[in-house]
């Protein structure tokens, strides 16, 4: 636990630890008072910290290694999940997982980036950075869903598409581009949820849909703040400023009319209470699914075209 | 340009001038041949000795691709709205205004309709000189409208890309232009109208990962840099030098991602030829 504590979380966690220790001696009346005072203090502190997070702190929360990942949400929200593998062209990309699942009465196709939690699983998952075969696998699953009339839900959580030599050889750009085109005309509903990091084309490659939801402590932008800092400030040191300038939080994106809805997280972030965030997200997804399955395919596609058509700010 | 760091600090405009008197001559960066500007223009800005394709702007492409006087530009003055009020070392707004003054363009793409050998086509051409040919809201919207014109008038679409990728200063809105343009191309494709994508040096990032790679026919100019990630990033990732010719047009042809590598002098003819088979 301690190794994953963020700087701004530390005072809260220290205080909580102290309360925990004191509770061992609770029989003593004086201490009881002291405990409730400290508990009030910790509540206040949490409120102060989490209501005033900077954009960079949100980025840090979005990357928190204890946050639920795609497979965690699948296990917490769905039953009867059947994971399906491979793009039928080259291989099975472990950075993207996919399969059929049931969310109560809804039978859906779920596709998401998958990160690992430790060095070993991160190497296995390539840190959630897909190669072209990942995007092609995702497209294959979407086509499968379309064929059998199942809505698609995608979970976005990636530091970016993998910038490797072989990824270029096998057409990383073509794979992403094709997904954008095909997702825009898929005949079944698509719900996109940003559950962690939404880094650029690597995220958008499975991110075109009818409803775009964003968890409260996540980020979505054209570039990661560190890379933006390195290009525009010519130094890695300006990541905080870059995060501010990029306006990349859920609230920012709602304001820019890119996303439709923010999914509220438990106080302190999704990693503080997996069950709670899964419950919240499940309820919201069911609500969205109920609305979308009523829409006819032609209308769905027309709406999608108009939705993305409206994005952008320019003067004439 | 102000966009990339000059790698050799000792090269100043002054010292260049002394080498090439009166700006009447240019030097080929590939073979060092000295070429007279008149001759250079007649040769479509390709080195007559080694075939090096100089980077040229949208006005130049329009001048030799279209039948004389047939090209009509649209949305010429569409301008970025600075949605994020973005500031890095400089205000984005200032950067835009300075670039407009310097380049005479309002953003990194020119769009319109013209005739190629008497066939009407909807056309878009990017310009690297405008903030690295970066794609923001204006590029996305202008191309979307150009694709719509092709769709409505049932004519072919041709886009020439020349871009470092999405424009950072418009954040996620830039990213969404990839989805916007691609969704319009999907509609065009469903109407069985041809789209020819031409990639020139350089075409990278979000531009490649959207409309540039989505042509029914993908064409590349010789030796253009085309890729998703930039070579420097890839080099850092793998910790090795990149092989000779990596991410160049000929490499993409070999790997199966472009249909043709076409010499600039052949471009107009090749477009015509392809349209004949896919349209009319």
Short mmCIF file of N, CA, C and O in Angstrom, two decimals, chain A residues 162-285:
data_model
loop_
_atom_site.label_atom_id
_atom_site.label_comp_id
_atom_site.label_asym_id
_atom_site.label_seq_id
_atom_site.Cartn_x
_atom_site.Cartn_y
_atom_site.Cartn_z
N UNK A 162 1.69 1.55 -28.79
CA UNK A 162 3.11 1.26 -28.61
C UNK A 162 3.95 1.85 -29.74
O UNK A 162 3.71 1.56 -30.91
N UNK A 163 4.95 2.68 -29.40
CA UNK A 163 5.77 3.30 -30.45
C UNK A 163 6.99 2.44 -30.78
O UNK A 163 8.12 2.87 -30.62
N UNK A 164 6.76 1.25 -31.24
CA UNK A 164 7.88 0.34 -31.53
C UNK A 164 8.13 0.17 -33.01
O UNK A 164 7.32 0.55 -33.84
N UNK A 165 9.27 -0.42 -33.31
CA UNK A 165 9.67 -0.62 -34.69
C UNK A 165 8.71 -1.56 -35.43
O UNK A 165 8.25 -1.28 -36.52
N UNK A 166 8.36 -2.66 -34.76
CA UNK A 166 7.47 -3.62 -35.40
C UNK A 166 6.05 -3.10 -35.51
O UNK A 166 5.32 -3.45 -36.43
N UNK A 167 5.67 -2.28 -34.53
CA UNK A 167 4.33 -1.67 -34.58
C UNK A 167 4.21 -0.82 -35.84
O UNK A 167 3.18 -0.85 -36.53
N UNK A 168 5.27 -0.13 -36.19
CA UNK A 168 5.27 0.70 -37.40
C UNK A 168 5.24 -0.19 -38.64
O UNK A 168 4.50 0.07 -39.58
N UNK A 169 6.05 -1.23 -38.59
CA UNK A 169 6.11 -2.17 -39.73
C UNK A 169 4.76 -2.78 -40.04
O UNK A 169 4.42 -3.02 -41.18
N UNK A 170 4.01 -3.05 -38.99
CA UNK A 170 2.71 -3.70 -39.18
C UNK A 170 1.57 -2.70 -39.29
O UNK A 170 0.41 -3.07 -39.29
N UNK A 171 1.92 -1.40 -39.36
CA UNK A 171 0.89 -0.41 -39.68
C UNK A 171 0.06 0.07 -38.50
O UNK A 171 -1.16 0.01 -38.53
N UNK A 172 0.73 0.58 -37.48
CA UNK A 172 0.01 1.11 -36.31
C UNK A 172 -1.00 2.18 -36.73
O UNK A 172 -2.16 2.17 -36.30
N UNK A 173 -0.55 3.09 -37.59
CA UNK A 173 -1.43 4.19 -38.01
C UNK A 173 -2.64 3.66 -38.79
O UNK A 173 -3.77 4.08 -38.56
N UNK A 174 -2.40 2.72 -39.69
CA UNK A 174 -3.50 2.17 -40.50
C UNK A 174 -4.50 1.46 -39.61
O UNK A 174 -5.71 1.58 -39.79
N UNK A 175 -4.01 0.73 -38.61
CA UNK A 175 -4.91 -0.03 -37.73
C UNK A 175 -5.83 0.91 -36.95
O UNK A 175 -7.03 0.67 -36.83
N UNK A 176 -5.26 1.99 -36.43
CA UNK A 176 -6.06 2.95 -35.67
C UNK A 176 -7.05 3.66 -36.59
O UNK A 176 -8.25 3.76 -36.31
N UNK A 177 -6.54 4.12 -37.74
CA UNK A 177 -7.38 4.85 -38.70
C UNK A 177 -8.59 4.00 -39.10
O UNK A 177 -9.72 4.48 -39.13
N UNK A 178 -8.33 2.76 -39.38
CA UNK A 178 -9.41 1.88 -39.83
C UNK A 178 -10.48 1.72 -38.74
O UNK A 178 -11.68 1.71 -39.03
N UNK A 179 -10.03 1.62 -37.48
CA UNK A 179 -11.00 1.51 -36.40
C UNK A 179 -11.89 2.75 -36.30
O UNK A 179 -13.08 2.65 -36.05
N UNK A 180 -11.29 3.92 -36.49
CA UNK A 180 -12.08 5.16 -36.41
C UNK A 180 -13.18 5.12 -37.47
O UNK A 180 -14.33 5.45 -37.21
N UNK A 181 -12.79 4.71 -38.67
CA UNK A 181 -13.76 4.66 -39.77
C UNK A 181 -14.84 3.61 -39.50
O UNK A 181 -16.03 3.88 -39.61
N UNK A 182 -14.41 2.43 -39.11
CA UNK A 182 -15.38 1.34 -38.92
C UNK A 182 -16.28 1.58 -37.71
O UNK A 182 -17.47 1.26 -37.74
N UNK A 183 -15.73 2.13 -36.64
CA UNK A 183 -16.56 2.40 -35.45
C UNK A 183 -17.62 3.44 -35.76
O UNK A 183 -18.70 3.41 -35.19
N UNK A 184 -17.30 4.36 -36.65
CA UNK A 184 -18.25 5.42 -36.95
C UNK A 184 -19.45 4.89 -37.73
O UNK A 184 -20.48 5.54 -37.79
N UNK A 185 -19.34 3.70 -38.33
CA UNK A 185 -20.48 3.17 -39.06
C UNK A 185 -20.92 1.80 -38.56
O UNK A 185 -21.64 1.08 -39.24
N UNK A 186 -20.52 1.44 -37.35
CA UNK A 186 -20.95 0.17 -36.75
C UNK A 186 -22.45 0.25 -36.44
O UNK A 186 -22.92 1.24 -35.90
N UNK A 187 -23.16 -0.82 -36.75
CA UNK A 187 -24.63 -0.77 -36.66
C UNK A 187 -25.18 -1.04 -35.26
O UNK A 187 -26.40 -1.06 -35.07
N UNK A 188 -24.31 -1.29 -34.30
CA UNK A 188 -24.81 -1.51 -32.93
C UNK A 188 -24.33 -0.38 -32.02
O UNK A 188 -23.36 0.31 -32.36
N UNK A 189 -25.02 -0.16 -30.89
CA UNK A 189 -24.59 0.92 -29.99
C UNK A 189 -23.18 0.71 -29.46
O UNK A 189 -22.77 -0.43 -29.23
N UNK A 190 -22.45 1.81 -29.30
CA UNK A 190 -21.11 1.75 -28.70
C UNK A 190 -21.08 2.73 -27.53
O UNK A 190 -21.37 3.92 -27.69
N UNK A 191 -20.72 2.23 -26.36
CA UNK A 191 -20.51 3.11 -25.21
C UNK A 191 -19.02 3.08 -24.87
O UNK A 191 -18.42 2.02 -24.75
N UNK A 192 -18.44 4.26 -24.77
CA UNK A 192 -17.00 4.37 -24.49
C UNK A 192 -16.84 4.89 -23.05
O UNK A 192 -17.48 5.86 -22.67
N UNK A 193 -15.99 4.23 -22.27
CA UNK A 193 -15.74 4.69 -20.91
C UNK A 193 -14.24 4.88 -20.70
O UNK A 193 -13.47 3.94 -20.88
N UNK A 194 -13.84 6.08 -20.34
CA UNK A 194 -12.43 6.31 -20.01
C UNK A 194 -12.27 5.99 -18.53
O UNK A 194 -12.82 6.67 -17.67
N UNK A 195 -11.54 4.90 -18.25
CA UNK A 195 -11.44 4.44 -16.86
C UNK A 195 -10.09 4.81 -16.23
O UNK A 195 -9.88 4.59 -15.04
N UNK A 196 -9.17 5.33 -17.02
CA UNK A 196 -7.84 5.68 -16.49
C UNK A 196 -7.19 6.72 -17.37
O UNK A 196 -7.56 7.87 -17.37
N UNK A 197 -6.23 6.26 -18.18
CA UNK A 197 -5.53 7.18 -19.06
C UNK A 197 -6.08 7.10 -20.48
O UNK A 197 -6.15 6.03 -21.06
N UNK A 198 -6.42 8.25 -21.03
CA UNK A 198 -6.85 8.29 -22.42
C UNK A 198 -5.81 9.02 -23.23
O UNK A 198 -5.94 10.21 -23.53
N UNK A 199 -4.75 8.31 -23.60
CA UNK A 199 -3.65 8.98 -24.28
C UNK A 199 -3.78 8.88 -25.79
O UNK A 199 -3.51 7.85 -26.39
N UNK A 200 -4.22 9.96 -26.37
CA UNK A 200 -4.13 10.18 -27.81
C UNK A 200 -4.74 9.09 -28.69
O UNK A 200 -5.71 8.44 -28.30
N UNK A 201 -4.17 8.93 -29.88
CA UNK A 201 -4.69 7.98 -30.86
C UNK A 201 -4.78 6.55 -30.33
O UNK A 201 -5.65 5.80 -30.73
N UNK A 202 -3.89 6.22 -29.43
CA UNK A 202 -3.91 4.89 -28.83
C UNK A 202 -5.18 4.62 -28.05
O UNK A 202 -5.64 3.48 -27.95
N UNK A 203 -5.76 5.67 -27.49
CA UNK A 203 -7.02 5.56 -26.77
C UNK A 203 -8.19 5.66 -27.75
O UNK A 203 -9.10 4.83 -27.75
N UNK A 204 -8.13 6.67 -28.61
CA UNK A 204 -9.22 6.90 -29.57
C UNK A 204 -9.44 5.71 -30.50
O UNK A 204 -10.55 5.50 -30.98
N UNK A 205 -8.40 4.92 -30.71
CA UNK A 205 -8.48 3.75 -31.57
C UNK A 205 -9.57 2.77 -31.19
O UNK A 205 -10.00 1.96 -32.01
N UNK A 206 -10.04 2.83 -29.93
CA UNK A 206 -11.24 2.07 -29.55
C UNK A 206 -12.25 3.03 -28.90
O UNK A 206 -13.06 2.63 -28.08
N UNK A 207 -12.18 4.32 -29.29
CA UNK A 207 -12.94 5.33 -28.56
C UNK A 207 -14.01 6.09 -29.32
O UNK A 207 -14.46 7.13 -28.84
N UNK A 208 -14.43 5.60 -30.48
CA UNK A 208 -15.51 6.29 -31.19
C UNK A 208 -16.83 5.62 -30.81
O UNK A 208 -16.95 4.40 -30.91
N UNK A 209 -17.80 6.39 -30.35
CA UNK A 209 -19.05 5.77 -29.92
C UNK A 209 -20.22 6.72 -29.82
O UNK A 209 -20.11 7.89 -30.19
N UNK A 210 -21.33 6.19 -29.31
CA UNK A 210 -22.56 6.98 -29.20
C UNK A 210 -22.60 7.77 -27.91
O UNK A 210 -23.16 8.86 -27.85
N UNK A 211 -22.02 7.19 -26.86
CA UNK A 211 -21.96 7.89 -25.58
C UNK A 211 -20.53 7.76 -25.06
O UNK A 211 -19.96 6.67 -25.05
N UNK A 212 -19.96 8.89 -24.66
CA UNK A 212 -18.59 8.87 -24.14
C UNK A 212 -18.66 9.25 -22.66
O UNK A 212 -19.04 10.37 -22.32
N UNK A 213 -18.30 8.31 -21.80
CA UNK A 213 -18.33 8.55 -20.37
C UNK A 213 -16.90 8.65 -19.86
O UNK A 213 -15.99 8.02 -20.39
N UNK A 214 -16.72 9.40 -18.80
CA UNK A 214 -15.37 9.55 -18.26
C UNK A 214 -15.44 9.46 -16.75
O UNK A 214 -16.22 10.18 -16.12
N UNK A 215 -14.65 8.58 -16.16
CA UNK A 215 -14.57 8.54 -14.71
C UNK A 215 -13.97 9.84 -14.21
O UNK A 215 -13.16 10.46 -14.89
N UNK A 216 -14.37 10.21 -13.02
CA UNK A 216 -14.05 11.53 -12.47
C UNK A 216 -12.55 11.84 -12.41
O UNK A 216 -12.14 12.96 -12.71
N UNK A 217 -11.74 10.85 -12.06
CA UNK A 217 -10.30 11.11 -11.92
C UNK A 217 -9.49 10.47 -13.05
O UNK A 217 -8.58 9.68 -12.82
N UNK A 218 -9.85 10.80 -14.27
CA UNK A 218 -9.10 10.27 -15.40
C UNK A 218 -8.70 11.42 -16.31
O UNK A 218 -9.14 12.55 -16.09
N UNK A 219 -7.90 11.13 -17.30
CA UNK A 219 -7.53 12.17 -18.26
C UNK A 219 -7.63 11.64 -19.69
O UNK A 219 -7.50 10.45 -19.92
N UNK A 220 -7.87 12.56 -20.60
CA UNK A 220 -8.04 12.21 -22.01
C UNK A 220 -7.53 13.39 -22.82
O UNK A 220 -8.01 14.51 -22.65
N UNK A 221 -6.52 13.17 -23.64
CA UNK A 221 -6.03 14.28 -24.46
C UNK A 221 -5.24 13.78 -25.65
O UNK A 221 -5.08 12.59 -25.86
N UNK A 222 -4.73 14.74 -26.39
CA UNK A 222 -4.02 14.45 -27.62
C UNK A 222 -2.59 13.99 -27.35
O UNK A 222 -1.94 13.38 -28.19
N UNK A 223 -2.13 14.25 -26.13
CA UNK A 223 -0.75 13.89 -25.78
C UNK A 223 -0.62 13.83 -24.26
O UNK A 223 -1.35 14.54 -23.56
N UNK A 224 0.28 13.02 -23.74
CA UNK A 224 0.52 12.98 -22.30
C UNK A 224 1.23 14.26 -21.88
O UNK A 224 2.03 14.81 -22.65
N UNK A 225 0.96 14.76 -20.66
CA UNK A 225 1.59 16.01 -20.23
C UNK A 225 3.11 16.00 -20.30
O UNK A 225 3.72 17.00 -20.68
N UNK A 226 3.73 14.85 -19.99
CA UNK A 226 5.20 14.79 -20.03
C UNK A 226 5.72 15.00 -21.46
O UNK A 226 6.68 15.75 -21.67
N UNK A 227 5.09 14.34 -22.41
CA UNK A 227 5.54 14.47 -23.80
C UNK A 227 5.28 15.88 -24.32
O UNK A 227 6.08 16.44 -25.06
N UNK A 228 4.14 16.44 -23.91
CA UNK A 228 3.80 17.80 -24.31
C UNK A 228 4.86 18.77 -23.78
O UNK A 228 5.35 19.65 -24.50
N UNK A 229 5.24 18.57 -22.52
CA UNK A 229 6.28 19.39 -21.90
C UNK A 229 7.58 19.28 -22.69
O UNK A 229 8.24 20.28 -22.98
N UNK A 230 7.92 18.05 -23.05
CA UNK A 230 9.20 17.84 -23.73
C UNK A 230 9.22 18.50 -25.12
O UNK A 230 10.25 18.99 -25.56
N UNK A 231 8.06 18.55 -25.78
CA UNK A 231 8.04 19.15 -27.12
C UNK A 231 7.91 20.67 -27.05
O UNK A 231 8.68 21.40 -27.68
N UNK A 232 6.96 21.16 -26.26
CA UNK A 232 6.69 22.60 -26.28
C UNK A 232 7.60 23.41 -25.36
O UNK A 232 7.92 24.55 -25.63
N UNK A 233 8.00 22.80 -24.24
CA UNK A 233 8.90 23.52 -23.32
C UNK A 233 10.35 23.03 -23.48
O UNK A 233 11.25 23.49 -22.82
N UNK A 234 10.51 21.99 -24.31
CA UNK A 234 11.81 21.37 -24.55
C UNK A 234 12.48 20.89 -23.28
O UNK A 234 13.70 20.97 -23.12
N UNK A 235 11.66 20.42 -22.35
CA UNK A 235 12.17 19.85 -21.11
C UNK A 235 11.05 19.01 -20.49
O UNK A 235 9.87 19.29 -20.69
N UNK A 236 11.44 17.98 -19.75
CA UNK A 236 10.43 17.11 -19.13
C UNK A 236 9.87 17.73 -17.86
O UNK A 236 8.99 17.18 -17.22
N UNK A 237 10.42 18.88 -17.47
CA UNK A 237 10.11 19.45 -16.15
C UNK A 237 8.77 20.18 -16.07
O UNK A 237 8.33 20.55 -15.00
N UNK A 238 8.13 20.43 -17.20
CA UNK A 238 6.94 21.29 -17.17
C UNK A 238 5.63 20.51 -17.27
O UNK A 238 4.64 21.00 -17.78
N UNK A 239 5.66 19.28 -16.75
CA UNK A 239 4.46 18.44 -16.90
C UNK A 239 3.23 19.01 -16.20
O UNK A 239 2.12 18.89 -16.71
N UNK A 240 3.46 19.66 -15.05
CA UNK A 240 2.31 20.26 -14.35
C UNK A 240 1.68 21.35 -15.19
O UNK A 240 0.46 21.40 -15.35
N UNK A 241 2.51 22.24 -15.74
CA UNK A 241 2.00 23.31 -16.59
C UNK A 241 1.32 22.74 -17.83
O UNK A 241 0.27 23.22 -18.26
N UNK A 242 1.96 21.71 -18.40
CA UNK A 242 1.39 21.09 -19.60
C UNK A 242 0.02 20.51 -19.30
O UNK A 242 -0.92 20.67 -20.08
N UNK A 243 -0.10 19.85 -18.15
CA UNK A 243 -1.40 19.26 -17.77
C UNK A 243 -2.45 20.37 -17.64
O UNK A 243 -3.58 20.23 -18.10
N UNK A 244 -2.06 21.48 -17.03
CA UNK A 244 -2.99 22.62 -16.90
C UNK A 244 -3.40 23.13 -18.28
O UNK A 244 -4.57 23.34 -18.57
N UNK A 245 -2.39 23.34 -19.13
CA UNK A 245 -2.65 23.93 -20.44
C UNK A 245 -3.52 23.02 -21.32
O UNK A 245 -4.36 23.50 -22.07
N UNK A 246 -3.32 21.72 -21.20
CA UNK A 246 -4.04 20.78 -22.06
C UNK A 246 -5.52 20.63 -21.69
O UNK A 246 -6.30 20.11 -22.48
N UNK A 247 -5.88 21.06 -20.49
CA UNK A 247 -7.27 20.94 -20.01
C UNK A 247 -7.84 19.55 -20.31
O UNK A 247 -8.72 19.39 -21.15
N UNK A 248 -7.30 18.59 -19.58
CA UNK A 248 -7.51 17.19 -19.94
C UNK A 248 -8.35 16.39 -18.96
O UNK A 248 -8.45 15.18 -19.05
N UNK A 249 -8.97 17.06 -17.96
CA UNK A 249 -9.76 16.30 -16.97
C UNK A 249 -11.19 16.07 -17.47
O UNK A 249 -11.62 16.64 -18.46
N UNK A 250 -11.92 15.26 -16.71
CA UNK A 250 -13.30 14.94 -17.09
C UNK A 250 -14.15 16.22 -17.16
O UNK A 250 -14.93 16.41 -18.08
N UNK A 251 -13.97 17.08 -16.17
CA UNK A 251 -14.73 18.34 -16.18
C UNK A 251 -14.38 19.18 -17.40
O UNK A 251 -15.26 19.77 -18.03
N UNK A 252 -13.09 19.25 -17.72
CA UNK A 252 -12.66 20.00 -18.91
C UNK A 252 -13.31 19.45 -20.17
O UNK A 252 -13.80 20.20 -21.01
N UNK A 253 -13.31 18.13 -20.29
CA UNK A 253 -13.82 17.53 -21.52
C UNK A 253 -15.33 17.63 -21.65
O UNK A 253 -15.87 17.69 -22.74
N UNK A 254 -15.99 17.67 -20.49
CA UNK A 254 -17.45 17.88 -20.52
C UNK A 254 -17.72 19.28 -21.04
O UNK A 254 -18.62 19.50 -21.86
N UNK A 255 -16.91 20.21 -20.57
CA UNK A 255 -17.06 21.60 -21.00
C UNK A 255 -16.75 21.77 -22.49
O UNK A 255 -17.40 22.56 -23.17
N UNK A 256 -15.76 21.01 -22.96
CA UNK A 256 -15.42 21.09 -24.39
C UNK A 256 -16.39 20.30 -25.26
O UNK A 256 -16.19 20.17 -26.46
N UNK A 257 -17.39 19.71 -24.61
CA UNK A 257 -18.45 18.94 -25.31
C UNK A 257 -17.87 17.74 -26.05
O UNK A 257 -18.35 17.36 -27.13
N UNK A 258 -16.85 17.14 -25.47
CA UNK A 258 -16.29 15.93 -26.08
C UNK A 258 -16.88 14.69 -25.42
O UNK A 258 -17.16 13.70 -26.06
N UNK A 259 -17.09 14.78 -24.10
CA UNK A 259 -17.72 13.64 -23.41
C UNK A 259 -19.15 14.01 -23.03
O UNK A 259 -19.53 15.19 -23.01
N UNK A 260 -19.95 12.97 -22.73
CA UNK A 260 -21.36 13.20 -22.43
C UNK A 260 -21.63 13.21 -20.93
O UNK A 260 -22.61 13.79 -20.47
N UNK A 261 -20.78 12.54 -20.17
CA UNK A 261 -21.15 12.31 -18.78
C UNK A 261 -19.93 11.95 -17.95
O UNK A 261 -19.04 11.25 -18.42
N UNK A 262 -19.93 12.43 -16.70
CA UNK A 262 -18.85 12.08 -15.77
C UNK A 262 -19.37 11.02 -14.80
O UNK A 262 -20.45 11.15 -14.26
N UNK A 263 -18.59 9.97 -14.62
CA UNK A 263 -18.95 8.94 -13.65
C UNK A 263 -18.26 9.27 -12.33
O UNK A 263 -17.04 9.29 -12.26
N UNK A 264 -19.06 9.59 -11.28
CA UNK A 264 -18.44 10.00 -10.01
C UNK A 264 -17.69 8.85 -9.34
O UNK A 264 -18.14 7.72 -9.36
N UNK A 265 -16.55 9.18 -8.78
CA UNK A 265 -15.73 8.18 -8.09
C UNK A 265 -15.89 8.33 -6.57
O UNK A 265 -16.25 9.41 -6.10
N UNK A 266 -15.59 7.28 -5.83
CA UNK A 266 -15.60 7.41 -4.37
C UNK A 266 -14.60 8.49 -3.93
O UNK A 266 -13.63 8.74 -4.66
N UNK A 267 -14.83 9.09 -2.78
CA UNK A 267 -13.91 10.12 -2.30
C UNK A 267 -12.49 9.54 -2.22
O UNK A 267 -12.29 8.49 -1.65
N UNK A 268 -11.56 10.25 -2.83
CA UNK A 268 -10.18 9.78 -2.80
C UNK A 268 -9.81 9.01 -4.06
O UNK A 268 -8.66 8.74 -4.31
N UNK A 269 -10.81 8.63 -4.86
CA UNK A 269 -10.51 7.97 -6.13
C UNK A 269 -11.02 6.54 -6.19
O UNK A 269 -11.32 5.92 -5.16
N UNK A 270 -11.10 6.04 -7.41
CA UNK A 270 -11.65 4.70 -7.66
C UNK A 270 -10.88 3.62 -6.90
O UNK A 270 -11.44 2.61 -6.50
N UNK A 271 -9.58 3.85 -6.70
CA UNK A 271 -8.76 2.82 -6.04
C UNK A 271 -9.10 2.65 -4.57
O UNK A 271 -8.74 1.66 -3.95
N UNK A 272 -9.83 3.64 -3.99
CA UNK A 272 -10.18 3.55 -2.57
C UNK A 272 -11.32 2.57 -2.32
O UNK A 272 -11.50 2.09 -1.21
N UNK A 273 -12.15 2.36 -3.35
CA UNK A 273 -13.29 1.48 -3.15
C UNK A 273 -13.74 0.88 -4.49
O UNK A 273 -14.57 1.45 -5.19
N UNK A 274 -13.17 -0.26 -4.81
CA UNK A 274 -13.46 -0.91 -6.10
C UNK A 274 -14.94 -1.24 -6.24
O UNK A 274 -15.53 -1.04 -7.29
N UNK A 275 -15.53 -1.79 -5.17
CA UNK A 275 -16.93 -2.20 -5.26
C UNK A 275 -17.84 -1.03 -5.55
O UNK A 275 -18.77 -1.12 -6.34
N UNK A 276 -17.54 0.08 -4.90
CA UNK A 276 -18.41 1.24 -5.06
C UNK A 276 -18.37 1.77 -6.50
O UNK A 276 -19.41 2.02 -7.12
N UNK A 277 -17.17 1.92 -7.06
CA UNK A 277 -17.07 2.46 -8.42
C UNK A 277 -17.69 1.48 -9.43
O UNK A 277 -18.36 1.89 -10.39
N UNK A 278 -17.52 0.19 -9.18
CA UNK A 278 -18.11 -0.80 -10.09
C UNK A 278 -19.64 -0.72 -10.05
O UNK A 278 -20.30 -0.80 -11.09
N UNK A 279 -20.17 -0.52 -8.85
CA UNK A 279 -21.62 -0.43 -8.69
C UNK A 279 -22.15 0.83 -9.41
O UNK A 279 -23.14 0.76 -10.15
N UNK A 280 -21.47 1.93 -9.20
CA UNK A 280 -21.88 3.19 -9.85
C UNK A 280 -21.84 3.04 -11.36
O UNK A 280 -22.79 3.38 -12.06
N UNK A 281 -20.73 2.53 -11.86
CA UNK A 281 -20.55 2.42 -13.32
C UNK A 281 -21.58 1.47 -13.92
O UNK A 281 -22.16 1.74 -14.97
N UNK A 282 -21.83 0.38 -13.22
CA UNK A 282 -22.79 -0.61 -13.73
C UNK A 282 -24.18 0.02 -13.89
O UNK A 282 -24.85 -0.15 -14.91
N UNK A 283 -24.59 0.76 -12.87
CA UNK A 283 -25.91 1.40 -12.91
C UNK A 283 -25.99 2.38 -14.09
O UNK A 283 -26.99 2.41 -14.82
N UNK A 284 -24.93 3.15 -14.29
CA UNK A 284 -24.91 4.13 -15.37
C UNK A 284 -24.92 3.43 -16.73
O UNK A 284 -25.65 3.82 -17.65
N UNK A 285 -24.13 2.38 -16.86
CA UNK A 285 -24.08 1.65 -18.14
C UNK A 285 -25.45 1.06 -18.49
O UNK A 285 -25.88 1.10 -19.64
#
